[in-house]
C-alpha positions as a Markdown table, in Angstrom:
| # | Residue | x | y | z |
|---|---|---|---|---|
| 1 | Unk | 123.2 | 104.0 | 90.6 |
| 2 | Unk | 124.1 | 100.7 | 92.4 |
| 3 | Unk | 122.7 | 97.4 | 91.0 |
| 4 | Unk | 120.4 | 96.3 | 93.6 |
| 5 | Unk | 118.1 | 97.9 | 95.8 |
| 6 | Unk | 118.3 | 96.5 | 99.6 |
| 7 | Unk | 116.3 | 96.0 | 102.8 |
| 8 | Unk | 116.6 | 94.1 | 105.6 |
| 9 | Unk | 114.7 | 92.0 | 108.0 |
| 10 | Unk | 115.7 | 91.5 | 111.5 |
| 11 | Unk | 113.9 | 88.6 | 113.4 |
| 12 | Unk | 114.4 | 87.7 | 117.5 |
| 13 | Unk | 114.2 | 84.6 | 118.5 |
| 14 | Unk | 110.9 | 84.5 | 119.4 |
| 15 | Unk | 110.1 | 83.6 | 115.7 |
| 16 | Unk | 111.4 | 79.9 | 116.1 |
| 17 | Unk | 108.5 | 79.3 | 119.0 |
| 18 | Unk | 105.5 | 78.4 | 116.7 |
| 19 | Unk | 105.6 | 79.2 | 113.0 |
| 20 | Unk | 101.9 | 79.7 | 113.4 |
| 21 | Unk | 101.7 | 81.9 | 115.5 |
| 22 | Unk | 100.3 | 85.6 | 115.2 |
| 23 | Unk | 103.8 | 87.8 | 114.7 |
| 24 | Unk | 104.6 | 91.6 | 116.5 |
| 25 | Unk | 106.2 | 93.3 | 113.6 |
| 26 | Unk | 107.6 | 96.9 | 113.8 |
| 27 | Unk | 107.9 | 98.1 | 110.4 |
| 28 | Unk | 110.2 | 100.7 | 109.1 |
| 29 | Unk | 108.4 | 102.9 | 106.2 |
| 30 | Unk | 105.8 | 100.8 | 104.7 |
| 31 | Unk | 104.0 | 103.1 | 102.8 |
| 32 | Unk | 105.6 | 102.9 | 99.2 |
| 33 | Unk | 105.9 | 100.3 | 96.4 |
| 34 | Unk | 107.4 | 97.5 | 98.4 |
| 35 | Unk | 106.3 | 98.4 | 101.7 |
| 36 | Unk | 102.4 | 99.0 | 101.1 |
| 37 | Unk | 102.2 | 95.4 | 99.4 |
| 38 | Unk | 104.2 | 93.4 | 102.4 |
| 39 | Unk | 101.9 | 95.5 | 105.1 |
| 40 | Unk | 99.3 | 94.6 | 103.1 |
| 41 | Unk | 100.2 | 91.1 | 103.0 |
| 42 | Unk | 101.0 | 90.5 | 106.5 |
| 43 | Unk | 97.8 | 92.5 | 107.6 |
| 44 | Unk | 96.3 | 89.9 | 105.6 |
| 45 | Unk | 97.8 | 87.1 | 107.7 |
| 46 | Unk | 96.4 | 88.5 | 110.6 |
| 47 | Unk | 100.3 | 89.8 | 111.7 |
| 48 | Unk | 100.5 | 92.6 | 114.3 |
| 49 | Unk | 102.2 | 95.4 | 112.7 |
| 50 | Unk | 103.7 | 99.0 | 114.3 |
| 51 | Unk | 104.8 | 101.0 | 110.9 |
| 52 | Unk | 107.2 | 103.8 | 111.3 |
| 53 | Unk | 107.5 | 106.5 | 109.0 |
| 54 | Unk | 107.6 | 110.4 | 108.5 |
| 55 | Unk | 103.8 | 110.7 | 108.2 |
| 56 | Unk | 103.4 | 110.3 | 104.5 |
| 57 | Unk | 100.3 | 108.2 | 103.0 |
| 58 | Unk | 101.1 | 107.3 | 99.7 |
| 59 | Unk | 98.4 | 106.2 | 97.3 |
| 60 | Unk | 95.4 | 104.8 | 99.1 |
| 61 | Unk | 97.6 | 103.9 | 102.3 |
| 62 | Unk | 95.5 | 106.4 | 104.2 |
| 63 | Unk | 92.3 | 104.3 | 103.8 |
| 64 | Unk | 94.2 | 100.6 | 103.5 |
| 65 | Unk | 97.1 | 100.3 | 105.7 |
| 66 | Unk | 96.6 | 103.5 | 108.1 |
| 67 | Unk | 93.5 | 102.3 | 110.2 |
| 68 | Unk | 95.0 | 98.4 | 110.7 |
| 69 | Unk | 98.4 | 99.5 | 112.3 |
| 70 | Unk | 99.3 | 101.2 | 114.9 |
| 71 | Unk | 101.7 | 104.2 | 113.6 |
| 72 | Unk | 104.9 | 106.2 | 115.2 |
| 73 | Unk | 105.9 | 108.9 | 113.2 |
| 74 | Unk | 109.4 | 109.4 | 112.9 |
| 75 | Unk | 111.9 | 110.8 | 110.7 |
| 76 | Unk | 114.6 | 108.2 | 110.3 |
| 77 | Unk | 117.7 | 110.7 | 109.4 |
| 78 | Unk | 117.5 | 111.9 | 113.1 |
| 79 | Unk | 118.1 | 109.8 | 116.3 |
| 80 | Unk | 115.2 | 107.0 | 116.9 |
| 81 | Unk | 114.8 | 107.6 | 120.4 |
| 82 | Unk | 113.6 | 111.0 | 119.8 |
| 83 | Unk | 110.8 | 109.5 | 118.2 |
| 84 | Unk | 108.6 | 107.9 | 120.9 |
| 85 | Unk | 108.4 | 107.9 | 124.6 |
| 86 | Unk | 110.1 | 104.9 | 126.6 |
| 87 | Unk | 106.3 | 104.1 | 127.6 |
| 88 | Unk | 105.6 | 103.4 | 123.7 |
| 89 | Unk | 108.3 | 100.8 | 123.7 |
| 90 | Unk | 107.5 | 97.0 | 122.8 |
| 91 | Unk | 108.7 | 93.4 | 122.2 |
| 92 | Unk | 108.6 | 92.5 | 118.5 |
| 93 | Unk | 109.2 | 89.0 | 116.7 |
| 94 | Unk | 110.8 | 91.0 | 113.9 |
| 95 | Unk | 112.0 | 94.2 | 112.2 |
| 96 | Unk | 111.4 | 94.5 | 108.9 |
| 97 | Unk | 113.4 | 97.6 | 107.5 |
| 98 | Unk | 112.0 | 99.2 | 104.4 |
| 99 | Unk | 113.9 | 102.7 | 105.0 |
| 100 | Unk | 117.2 | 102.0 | 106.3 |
| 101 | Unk | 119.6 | 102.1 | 103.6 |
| 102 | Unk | 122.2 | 104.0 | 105.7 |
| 103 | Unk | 124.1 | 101.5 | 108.7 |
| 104 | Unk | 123.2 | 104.5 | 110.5 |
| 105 | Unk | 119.7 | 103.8 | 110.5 |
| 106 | Unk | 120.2 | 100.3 | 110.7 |
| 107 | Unk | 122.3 | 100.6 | 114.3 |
| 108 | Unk | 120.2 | 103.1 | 115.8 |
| 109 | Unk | 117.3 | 100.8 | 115.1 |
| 110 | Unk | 119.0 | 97.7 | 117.0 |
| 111 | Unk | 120.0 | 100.3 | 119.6 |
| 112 | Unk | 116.7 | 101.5 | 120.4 |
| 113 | Unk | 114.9 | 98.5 | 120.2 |
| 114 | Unk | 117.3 | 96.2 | 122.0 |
| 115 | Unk | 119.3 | 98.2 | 124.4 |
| 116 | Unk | 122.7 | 97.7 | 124.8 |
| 117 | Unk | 122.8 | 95.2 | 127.1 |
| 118 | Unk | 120.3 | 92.7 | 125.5 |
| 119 | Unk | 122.0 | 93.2 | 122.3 |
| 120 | Unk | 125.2 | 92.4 | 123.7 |
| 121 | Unk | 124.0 | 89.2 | 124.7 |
| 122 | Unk | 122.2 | 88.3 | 121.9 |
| 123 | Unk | 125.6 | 88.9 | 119.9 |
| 124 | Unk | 127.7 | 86.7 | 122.5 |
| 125 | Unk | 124.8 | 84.0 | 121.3 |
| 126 | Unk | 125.6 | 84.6 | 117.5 |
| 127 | Unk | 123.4 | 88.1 | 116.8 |
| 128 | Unk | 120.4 | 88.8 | 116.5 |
| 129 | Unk | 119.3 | 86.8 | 113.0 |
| 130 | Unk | 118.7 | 88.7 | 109.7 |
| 131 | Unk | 117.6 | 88.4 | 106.2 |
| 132 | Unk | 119.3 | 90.8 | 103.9 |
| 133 | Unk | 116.4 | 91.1 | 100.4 |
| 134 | Unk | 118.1 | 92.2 | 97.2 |
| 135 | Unk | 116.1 | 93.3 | 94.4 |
| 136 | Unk | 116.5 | 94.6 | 91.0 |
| 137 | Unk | 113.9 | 97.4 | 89.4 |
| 138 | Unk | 110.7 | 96.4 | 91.2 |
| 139 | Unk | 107.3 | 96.4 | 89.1 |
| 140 | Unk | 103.8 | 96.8 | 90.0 |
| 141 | Unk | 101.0 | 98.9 | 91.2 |
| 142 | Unk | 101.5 | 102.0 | 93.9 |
| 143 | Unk | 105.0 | 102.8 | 92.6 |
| 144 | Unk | 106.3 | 106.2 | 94.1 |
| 145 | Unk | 108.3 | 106.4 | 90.8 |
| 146 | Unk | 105.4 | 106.8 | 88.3 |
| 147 | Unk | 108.3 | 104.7 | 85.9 |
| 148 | Unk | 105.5 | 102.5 | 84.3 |
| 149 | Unk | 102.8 | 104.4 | 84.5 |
| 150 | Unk | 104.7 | 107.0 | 82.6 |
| 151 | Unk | 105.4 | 104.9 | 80.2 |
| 152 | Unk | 102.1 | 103.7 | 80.1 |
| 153 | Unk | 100.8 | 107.0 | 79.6 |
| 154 | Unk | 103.1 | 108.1 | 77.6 |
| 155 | Unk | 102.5 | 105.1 | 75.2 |
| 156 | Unk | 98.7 | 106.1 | 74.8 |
| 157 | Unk | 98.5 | 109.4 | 74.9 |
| 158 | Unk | 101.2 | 109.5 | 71.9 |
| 159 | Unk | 99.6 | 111.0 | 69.1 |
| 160 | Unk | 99.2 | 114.3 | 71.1 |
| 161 | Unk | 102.6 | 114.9 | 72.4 |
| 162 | Unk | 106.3 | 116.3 | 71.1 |
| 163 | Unk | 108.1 | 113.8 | 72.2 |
| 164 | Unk | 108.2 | 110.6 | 70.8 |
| 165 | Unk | 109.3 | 107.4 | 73.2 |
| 166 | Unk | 112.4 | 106.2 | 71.6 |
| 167 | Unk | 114.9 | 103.5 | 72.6 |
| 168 | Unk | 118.5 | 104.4 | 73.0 |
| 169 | Unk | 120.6 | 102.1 | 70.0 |
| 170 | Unk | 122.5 | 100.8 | 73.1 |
| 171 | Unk | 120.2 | 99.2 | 75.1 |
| 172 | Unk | 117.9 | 97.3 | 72.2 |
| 173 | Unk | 119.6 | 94.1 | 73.0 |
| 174 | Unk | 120.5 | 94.5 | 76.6 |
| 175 | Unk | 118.7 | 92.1 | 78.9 |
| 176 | Unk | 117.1 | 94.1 | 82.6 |
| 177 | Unk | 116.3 | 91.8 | 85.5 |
| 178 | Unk | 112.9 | 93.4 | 86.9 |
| 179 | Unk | 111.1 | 91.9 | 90.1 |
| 180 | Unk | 107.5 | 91.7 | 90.7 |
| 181 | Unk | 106.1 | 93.9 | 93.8 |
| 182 | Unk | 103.8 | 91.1 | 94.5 |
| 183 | Unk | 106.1 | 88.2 | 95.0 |
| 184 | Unk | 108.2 | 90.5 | 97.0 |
| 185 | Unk | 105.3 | 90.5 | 99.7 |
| 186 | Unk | 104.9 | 86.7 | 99.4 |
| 187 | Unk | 108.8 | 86.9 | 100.5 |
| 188 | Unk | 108.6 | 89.1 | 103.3 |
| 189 | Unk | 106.0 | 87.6 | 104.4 |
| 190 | Unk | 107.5 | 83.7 | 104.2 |
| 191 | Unk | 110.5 | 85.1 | 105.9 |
| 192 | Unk | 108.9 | 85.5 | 109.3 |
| 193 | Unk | 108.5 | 81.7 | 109.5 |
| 194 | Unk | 111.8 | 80.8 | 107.8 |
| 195 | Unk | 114.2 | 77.8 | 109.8 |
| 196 | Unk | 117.3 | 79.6 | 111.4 |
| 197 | Unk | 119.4 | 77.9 | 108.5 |
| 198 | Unk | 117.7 | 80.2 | 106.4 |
| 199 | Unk | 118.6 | 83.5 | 108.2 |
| 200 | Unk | 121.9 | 84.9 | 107.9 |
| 201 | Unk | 121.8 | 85.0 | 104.2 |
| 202 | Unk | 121.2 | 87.9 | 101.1 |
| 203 | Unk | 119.1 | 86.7 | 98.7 |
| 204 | Unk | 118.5 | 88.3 | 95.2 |
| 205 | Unk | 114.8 | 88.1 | 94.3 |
| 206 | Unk | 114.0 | 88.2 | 90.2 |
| 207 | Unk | 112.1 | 87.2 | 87.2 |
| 208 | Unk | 113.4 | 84.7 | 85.6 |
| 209 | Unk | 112.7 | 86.3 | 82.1 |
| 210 | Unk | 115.1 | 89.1 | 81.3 |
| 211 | Unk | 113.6 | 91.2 | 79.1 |
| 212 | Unk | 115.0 | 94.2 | 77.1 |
| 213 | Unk | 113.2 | 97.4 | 76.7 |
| 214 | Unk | 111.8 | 96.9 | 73.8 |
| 215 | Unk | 110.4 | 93.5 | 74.6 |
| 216 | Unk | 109.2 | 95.7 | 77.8 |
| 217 | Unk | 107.6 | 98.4 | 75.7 |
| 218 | Unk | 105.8 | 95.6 | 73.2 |
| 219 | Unk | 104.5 | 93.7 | 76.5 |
| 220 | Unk | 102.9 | 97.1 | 77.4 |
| 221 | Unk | 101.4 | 97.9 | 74.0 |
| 222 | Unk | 99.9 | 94.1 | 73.6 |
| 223 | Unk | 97.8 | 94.8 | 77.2 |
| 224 | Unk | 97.2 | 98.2 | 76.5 |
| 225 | Unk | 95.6 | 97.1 | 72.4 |
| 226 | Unk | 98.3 | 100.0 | 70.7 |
| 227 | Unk | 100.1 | 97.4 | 69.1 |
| 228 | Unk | 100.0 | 100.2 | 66.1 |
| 229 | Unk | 102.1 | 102.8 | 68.1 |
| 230 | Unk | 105.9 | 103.2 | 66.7 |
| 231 | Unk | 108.8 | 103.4 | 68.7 |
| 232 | Unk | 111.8 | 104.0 | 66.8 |
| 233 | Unk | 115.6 | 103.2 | 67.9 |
| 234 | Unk | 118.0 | 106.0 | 68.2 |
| 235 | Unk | 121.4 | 106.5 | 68.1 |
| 236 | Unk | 121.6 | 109.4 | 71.2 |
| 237 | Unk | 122.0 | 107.0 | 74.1 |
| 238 | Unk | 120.8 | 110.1 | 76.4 |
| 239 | Unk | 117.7 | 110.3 | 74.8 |
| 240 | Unk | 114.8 | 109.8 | 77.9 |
| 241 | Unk | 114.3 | 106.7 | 78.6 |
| 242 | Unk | 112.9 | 105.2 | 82.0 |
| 243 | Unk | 114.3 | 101.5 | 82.3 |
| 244 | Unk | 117.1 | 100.1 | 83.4 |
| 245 | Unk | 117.7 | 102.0 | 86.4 |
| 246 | Unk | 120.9 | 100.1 | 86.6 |
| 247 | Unk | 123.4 | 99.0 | 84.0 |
| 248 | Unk | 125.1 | 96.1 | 85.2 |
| 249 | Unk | 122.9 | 93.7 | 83.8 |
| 250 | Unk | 120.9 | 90.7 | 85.3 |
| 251 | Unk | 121.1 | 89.2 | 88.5 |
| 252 | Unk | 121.2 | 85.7 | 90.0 |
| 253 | Unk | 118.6 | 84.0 | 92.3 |
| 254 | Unk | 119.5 | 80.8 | 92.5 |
| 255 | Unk | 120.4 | 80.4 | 95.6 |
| 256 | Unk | 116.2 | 82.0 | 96.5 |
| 257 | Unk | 115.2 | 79.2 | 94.2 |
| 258 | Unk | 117.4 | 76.6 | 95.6 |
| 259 | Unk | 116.9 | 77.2 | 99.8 |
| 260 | Unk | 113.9 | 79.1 | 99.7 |
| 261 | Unk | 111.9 | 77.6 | 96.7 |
| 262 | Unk | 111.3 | 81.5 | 95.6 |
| 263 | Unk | 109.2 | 80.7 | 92.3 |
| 264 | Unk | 108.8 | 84.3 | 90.1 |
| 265 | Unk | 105.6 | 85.2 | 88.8 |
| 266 | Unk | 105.7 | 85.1 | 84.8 |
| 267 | Unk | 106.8 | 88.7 | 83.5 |
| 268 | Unk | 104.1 | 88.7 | 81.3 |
| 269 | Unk | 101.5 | 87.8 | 84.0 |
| 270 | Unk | 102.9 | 90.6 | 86.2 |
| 271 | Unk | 103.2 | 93.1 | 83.3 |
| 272 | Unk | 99.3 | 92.3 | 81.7 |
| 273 | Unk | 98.5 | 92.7 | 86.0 |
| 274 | Unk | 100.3 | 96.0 | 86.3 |
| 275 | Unk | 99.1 | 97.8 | 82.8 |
| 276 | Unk | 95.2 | 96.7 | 84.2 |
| 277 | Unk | 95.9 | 98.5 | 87.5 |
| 278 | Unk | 97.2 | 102.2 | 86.0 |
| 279 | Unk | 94.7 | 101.5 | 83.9 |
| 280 | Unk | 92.2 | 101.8 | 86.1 |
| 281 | Unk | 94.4 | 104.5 | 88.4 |
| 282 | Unk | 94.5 | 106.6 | 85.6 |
| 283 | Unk | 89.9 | 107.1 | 85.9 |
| 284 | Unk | 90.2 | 106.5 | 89.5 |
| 285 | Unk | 90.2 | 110.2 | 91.9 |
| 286 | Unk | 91.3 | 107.8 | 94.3 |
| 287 | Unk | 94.4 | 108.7 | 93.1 |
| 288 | Unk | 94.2 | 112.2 | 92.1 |
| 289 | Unk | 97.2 | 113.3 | 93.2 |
| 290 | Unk | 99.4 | 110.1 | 91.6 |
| 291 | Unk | 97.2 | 111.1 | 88.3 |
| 292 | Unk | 98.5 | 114.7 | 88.7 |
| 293 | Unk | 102.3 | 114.0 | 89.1 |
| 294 | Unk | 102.2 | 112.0 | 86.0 |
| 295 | Unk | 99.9 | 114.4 | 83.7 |
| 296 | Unk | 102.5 | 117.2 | 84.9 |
| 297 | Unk | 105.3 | 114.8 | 83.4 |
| 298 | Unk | 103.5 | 114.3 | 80.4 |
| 299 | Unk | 103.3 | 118.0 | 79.5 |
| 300 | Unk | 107.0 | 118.4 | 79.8 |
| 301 | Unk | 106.7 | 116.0 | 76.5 |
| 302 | Unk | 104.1 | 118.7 | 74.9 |
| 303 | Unk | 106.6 | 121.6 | 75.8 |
| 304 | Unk | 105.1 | 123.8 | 73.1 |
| 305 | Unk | 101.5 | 122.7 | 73.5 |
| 306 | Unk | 100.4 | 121.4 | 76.9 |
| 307 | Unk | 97.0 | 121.5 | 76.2 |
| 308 | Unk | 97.5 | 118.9 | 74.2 |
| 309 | Unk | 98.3 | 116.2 | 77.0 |
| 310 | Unk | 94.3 | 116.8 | 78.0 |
| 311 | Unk | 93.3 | 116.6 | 75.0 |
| 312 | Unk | 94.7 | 113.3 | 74.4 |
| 313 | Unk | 93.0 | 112.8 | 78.0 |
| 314 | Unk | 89.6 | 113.4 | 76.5 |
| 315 | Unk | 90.0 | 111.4 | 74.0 |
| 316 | Unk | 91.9 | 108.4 | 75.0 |
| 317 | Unk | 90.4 | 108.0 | 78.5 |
| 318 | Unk | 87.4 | 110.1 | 78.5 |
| 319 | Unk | 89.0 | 112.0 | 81.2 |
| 320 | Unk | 87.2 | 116.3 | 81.8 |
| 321 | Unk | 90.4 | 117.5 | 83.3 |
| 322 | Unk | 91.0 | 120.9 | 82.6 |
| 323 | Unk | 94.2 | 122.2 | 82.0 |
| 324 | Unk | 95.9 | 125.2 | 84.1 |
| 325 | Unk | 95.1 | 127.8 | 81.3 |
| 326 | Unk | 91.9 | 126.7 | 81.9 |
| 327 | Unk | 91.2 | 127.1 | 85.2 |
């Protein structure tokens, strides 16, 4: 897996007009981890947003983010301009591109959006301006990846299940660079009113604590009270394990620091924030169907004894959910 995950936001000129003003954003995908928190954050600002995505609500999207944007469902692996009628195009002060990691995607968005010949002249003026976000393993509520929660799950519901969480021997001393989804927002949303000097640029976005797994795992036991819970170290280095997501280490923000006065939330903060929130998914049929993706994970843990996994649910969380022997 590469080490950073990448989006990119493309902003017209418009943007250097008045900082204050309200912003037309079009907004591709929006509904996941990163997205959902930087709609949610510009909705908050009173931004214009158009979000285009395949038609999925993830989480509580459907309720939060669906009835405050207009929406154009499109599937980005096929040609945008099948997508919407030329009536249903607009102007937009920016792009913001949670989807397009293919320069496919990327070219058939300037394409459609600018036409030819407007992009040609915004080129022959320099380009149309962009700010390229790098980001390590991204933490916080709403992930489509269930990676914390499982863990989180996993961690309580122990006692009941086969399979133990162990940490691989190699990776008790090697330091992860996480990001929290929340500051993320605070970016995206900053960058619509960024100077000109400030565009053209990648900047790698980061905590400034590096923890290792195990520090990880402990941060996750203190907020969930199971400071009692074991986790040995092992010598199989393919044993499961959930985090890093990459191997090549920490990154560098500096330079978002130094030009852009990024300032990280703690790890702890952000890690006590996101333990309270699954938490609270974990009761919540608000999220029935996140609840169900993890539960099914947990009983490939109980192999020999599903049942277990609910029974741990019971007890742990005071959760009646019956298992599928049953219904």
């Amino acid at each position: 897996m590469g080490l950073l995950i990448s989006f990119l936001i493309l902003c017209s000129l418009v943007l250097w007009t008045n900082a204050d003003d309200v912003k037309r954003v079009l907004v591709f995908g929006g509904n996941g981890l990163i997205g959902a928190a930087s709609v949610n954050k510009m909705l908050e600002y009173g931004h214009d947003l158009t979000l285009v995505t395949r038609g999925n609500w993830y989480w509580d999207t459907d309720d939060n983010i669906k009835p405050r944007v207009k929406h154009l469902k499109c599937d980005r692996m096929k040609s945008l301009k099948d997508c919407w009628s030329a009536e249903q195009y607009d102007f937009y002060d920016a792009i913001v591109d949670f989807s397009g990691f293919d320069p496919y995607m990327i070219k058939d968005t300037l394409k459609l959006l600018q036409g030819e010949e407007v992009l040609v002249e915004q080129r022959k003026q320099g380009g149309m301006p962009y700010f390229f976000i790098r980001l390590p393993d991204v933490i916080g509520s709403r992930d489509n990846t269930y990676r914390w929660w499982i863990y989180q799950a996993w961690l309580r519901l122990s006692p009941y299940l086969e399979t133990k969480i162990a940490i691989p021997k190699n990776l008790i001393d090697f330091p992860m660079s996480f990001v929290y989804v929340e500051d993320v927002a605070n970016i995206v949303l900053q960058s619509l009113n960024y100077d000109q000097d400030l565009l053209d640029e990648a900047y790698n976005f980061a905590f400034d604590e590096t923890p290792t797994l195990p520090e990880v795992l402990e941060i996750m036991k203190k907020y969930m009270e199971k400071l009692d819970i074991d986790i040995p170290v092992t010598d199989d280095e393919d044993v499961l394990h959930l985090f890093p997501s990459v191997t090549r280490g920490p990154i560098c923000c500096d330079k978002a620091k130094h030009k852009l006065g990024f300032k990280p939330t703690s790890f702890e903060q952000a890690a006590k924030e996101t333990v309270e929130f699954y938490e609270q998914a974990m009761l919540s049929n608000k999220f029935e169907r996140e609840r169900l993706s993890v539960i099914q994970t947990l009983e490939t843990f109980s192999p020999n004894n599903p049942g277990n996994v609910y029974i741990g649910l019971r007890k742990e969380y005071g959760l009646d959910i019956k298992s599928r022997e049953e219904l």
